[in-house]
mmCIF file of C-alpha atoms in Angstrom:
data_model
loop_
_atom_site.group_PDB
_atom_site.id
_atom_site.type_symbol
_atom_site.label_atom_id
_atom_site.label_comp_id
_atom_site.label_asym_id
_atom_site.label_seq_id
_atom_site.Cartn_x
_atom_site.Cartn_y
_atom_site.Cartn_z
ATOM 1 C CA UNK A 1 -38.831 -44.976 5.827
ATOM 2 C CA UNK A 2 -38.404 -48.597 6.243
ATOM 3 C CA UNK A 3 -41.948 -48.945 7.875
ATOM 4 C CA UNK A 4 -44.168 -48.802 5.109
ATOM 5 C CA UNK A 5 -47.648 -50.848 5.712
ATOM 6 C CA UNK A 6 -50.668 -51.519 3.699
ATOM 7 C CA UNK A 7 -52.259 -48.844 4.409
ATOM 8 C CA UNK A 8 -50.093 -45.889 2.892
ATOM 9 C CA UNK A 9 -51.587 -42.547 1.957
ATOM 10 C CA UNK A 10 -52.135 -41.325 -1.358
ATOM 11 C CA UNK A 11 -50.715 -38.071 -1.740
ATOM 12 C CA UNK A 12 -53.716 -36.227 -2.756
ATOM 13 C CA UNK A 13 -56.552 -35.735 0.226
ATOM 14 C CA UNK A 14 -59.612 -37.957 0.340
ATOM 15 C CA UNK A 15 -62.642 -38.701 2.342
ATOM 16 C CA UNK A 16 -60.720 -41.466 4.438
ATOM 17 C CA UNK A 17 -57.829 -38.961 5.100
ATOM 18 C CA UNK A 18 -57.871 -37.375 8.997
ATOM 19 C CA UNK A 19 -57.461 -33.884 9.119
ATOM 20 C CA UNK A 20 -56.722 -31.686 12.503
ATOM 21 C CA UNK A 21 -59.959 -30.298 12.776
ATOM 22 C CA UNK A 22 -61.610 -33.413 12.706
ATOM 23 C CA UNK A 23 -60.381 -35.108 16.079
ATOM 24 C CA UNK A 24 -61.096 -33.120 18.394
ATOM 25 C CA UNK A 25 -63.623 -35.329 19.803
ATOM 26 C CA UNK A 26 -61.809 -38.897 19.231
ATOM 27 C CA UNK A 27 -60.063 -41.179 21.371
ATOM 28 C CA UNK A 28 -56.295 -40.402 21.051
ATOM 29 C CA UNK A 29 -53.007 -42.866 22.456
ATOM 30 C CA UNK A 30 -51.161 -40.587 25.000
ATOM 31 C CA UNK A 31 -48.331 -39.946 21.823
ATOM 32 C CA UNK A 32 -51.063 -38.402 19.586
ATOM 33 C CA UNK A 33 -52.245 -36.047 22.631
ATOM 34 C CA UNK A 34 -49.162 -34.715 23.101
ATOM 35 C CA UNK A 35 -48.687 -34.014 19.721
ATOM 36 C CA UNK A 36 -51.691 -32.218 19.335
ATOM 37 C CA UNK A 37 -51.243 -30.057 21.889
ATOM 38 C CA UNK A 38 -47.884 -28.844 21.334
ATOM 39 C CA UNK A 39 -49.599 -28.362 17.709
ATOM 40 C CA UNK A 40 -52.270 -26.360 18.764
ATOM 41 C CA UNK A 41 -49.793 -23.947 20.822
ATOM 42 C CA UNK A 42 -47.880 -23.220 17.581
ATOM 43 C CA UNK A 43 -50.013 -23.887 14.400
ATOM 44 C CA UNK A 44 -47.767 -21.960 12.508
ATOM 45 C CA UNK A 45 -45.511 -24.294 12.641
ATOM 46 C CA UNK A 46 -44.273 -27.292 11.080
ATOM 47 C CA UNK A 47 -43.891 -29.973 13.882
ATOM 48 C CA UNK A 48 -41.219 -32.766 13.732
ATOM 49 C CA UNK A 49 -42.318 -34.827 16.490
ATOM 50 C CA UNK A 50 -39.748 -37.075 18.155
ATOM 51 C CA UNK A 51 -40.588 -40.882 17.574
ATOM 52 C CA UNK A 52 -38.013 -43.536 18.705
ATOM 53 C CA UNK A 53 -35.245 -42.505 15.991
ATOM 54 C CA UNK A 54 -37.318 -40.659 13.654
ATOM 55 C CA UNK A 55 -39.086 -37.325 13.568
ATOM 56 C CA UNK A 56 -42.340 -38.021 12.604
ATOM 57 C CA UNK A 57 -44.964 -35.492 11.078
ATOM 58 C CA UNK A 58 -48.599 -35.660 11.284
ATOM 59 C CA UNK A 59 -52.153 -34.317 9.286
ATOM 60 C CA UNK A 60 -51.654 -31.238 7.185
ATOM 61 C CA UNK A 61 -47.958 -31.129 7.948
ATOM 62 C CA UNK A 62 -47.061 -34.445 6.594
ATOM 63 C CA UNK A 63 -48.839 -33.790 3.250
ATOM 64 C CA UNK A 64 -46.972 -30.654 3.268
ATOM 65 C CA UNK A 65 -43.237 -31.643 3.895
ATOM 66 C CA UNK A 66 -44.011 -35.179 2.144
ATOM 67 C CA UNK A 67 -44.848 -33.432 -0.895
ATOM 68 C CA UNK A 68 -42.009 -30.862 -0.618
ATOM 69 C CA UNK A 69 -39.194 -33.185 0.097
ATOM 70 C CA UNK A 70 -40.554 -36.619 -1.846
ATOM 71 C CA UNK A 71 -41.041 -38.272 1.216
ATOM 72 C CA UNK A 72 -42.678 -41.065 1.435
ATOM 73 C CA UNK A 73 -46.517 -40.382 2.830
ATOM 74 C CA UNK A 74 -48.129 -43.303 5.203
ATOM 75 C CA UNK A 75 -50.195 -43.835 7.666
ATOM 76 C CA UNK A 76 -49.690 -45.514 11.189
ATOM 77 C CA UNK A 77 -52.681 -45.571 12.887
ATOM 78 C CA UNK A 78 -56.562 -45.051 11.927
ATOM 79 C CA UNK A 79 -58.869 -43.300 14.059
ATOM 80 C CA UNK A 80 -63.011 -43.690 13.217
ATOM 81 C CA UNK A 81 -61.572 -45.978 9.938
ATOM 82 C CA UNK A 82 -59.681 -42.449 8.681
ATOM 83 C CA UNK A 83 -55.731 -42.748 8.661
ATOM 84 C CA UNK A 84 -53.519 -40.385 9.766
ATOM 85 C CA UNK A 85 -51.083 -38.625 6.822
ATOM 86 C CA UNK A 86 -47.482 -39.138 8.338
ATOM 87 C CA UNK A 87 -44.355 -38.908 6.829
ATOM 88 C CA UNK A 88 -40.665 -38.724 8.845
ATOM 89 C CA UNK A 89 -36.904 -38.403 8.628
ATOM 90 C CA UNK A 90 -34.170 -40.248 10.753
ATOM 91 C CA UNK A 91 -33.110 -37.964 13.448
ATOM 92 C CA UNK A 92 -29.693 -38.236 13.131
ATOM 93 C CA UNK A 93 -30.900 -36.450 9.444
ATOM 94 C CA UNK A 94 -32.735 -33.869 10.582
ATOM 95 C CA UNK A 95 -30.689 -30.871 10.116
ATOM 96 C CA UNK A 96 -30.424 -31.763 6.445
ATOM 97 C CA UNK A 97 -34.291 -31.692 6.019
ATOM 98 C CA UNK A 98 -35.059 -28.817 7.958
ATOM 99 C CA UNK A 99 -32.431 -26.666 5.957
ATOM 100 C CA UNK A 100 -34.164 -27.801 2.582
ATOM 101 C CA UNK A 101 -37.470 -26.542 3.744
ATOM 102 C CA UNK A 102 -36.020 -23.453 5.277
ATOM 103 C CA UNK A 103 -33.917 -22.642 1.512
ATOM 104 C CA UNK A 104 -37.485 -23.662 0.274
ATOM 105 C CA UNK A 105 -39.121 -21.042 2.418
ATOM 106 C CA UNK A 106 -41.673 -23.906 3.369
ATOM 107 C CA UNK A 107 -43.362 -22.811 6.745
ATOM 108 C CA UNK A 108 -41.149 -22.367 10.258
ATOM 109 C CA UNK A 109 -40.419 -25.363 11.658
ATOM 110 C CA UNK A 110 -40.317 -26.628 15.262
ATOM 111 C CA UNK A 111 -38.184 -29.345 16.588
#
């Protein structure tokens, strides 16, 4: 992505990396509520969340499909001084990405 910031993920988990579980409580923009509950109907799932002209993945899933796919991981936003792991792919890519994970047998995704 051409969006990358100063404060980027590392790929390996640490104390200032957000994790589902831990938000449940927080203060959320109307974007990150949505996602989370279309997440928590299908945790199973790998989510590719439209954003503007990218699908954008969040938490656990971002490490995941970052790591699989050598995407770049950032972070957008912080909540509580913990960032949020995201990683996406141009939309008009999609297709591509989600057939690599699939031949990768890499969780079921959901568009």
């Amino acid at each position: 992505m051409n969006d990358k910031t100063d404060n980027s993920v590392a790929a390996s988990e640490n104390s200032t990396t957000l994790r589902l579980k831990d938000i449940e409580t927080m203060k959320l923009t109307p974007a990150m509520s949505q996602y989370l509950e279309i997440k928590k109907e299908h945790p199973e799932y790998l989510l590719f969340y439209r954003m503007g002209d990218f699908y954008e993945l969040f938490f656990e899933d971002a490490l995941t499909v970052s790591g699989a796919l050598g995407l770049t991981l950032t972070s957008r936003s912080k909540i509580e001084d913990k960032v949020i792991p995201m990683c996406g792919v141009p939309f008009h890519a999609c297709e591509l990405y989600l057939s690599r994970l699939i031949k990768m047998e890499i969780g079921r995704a959901h568009v």
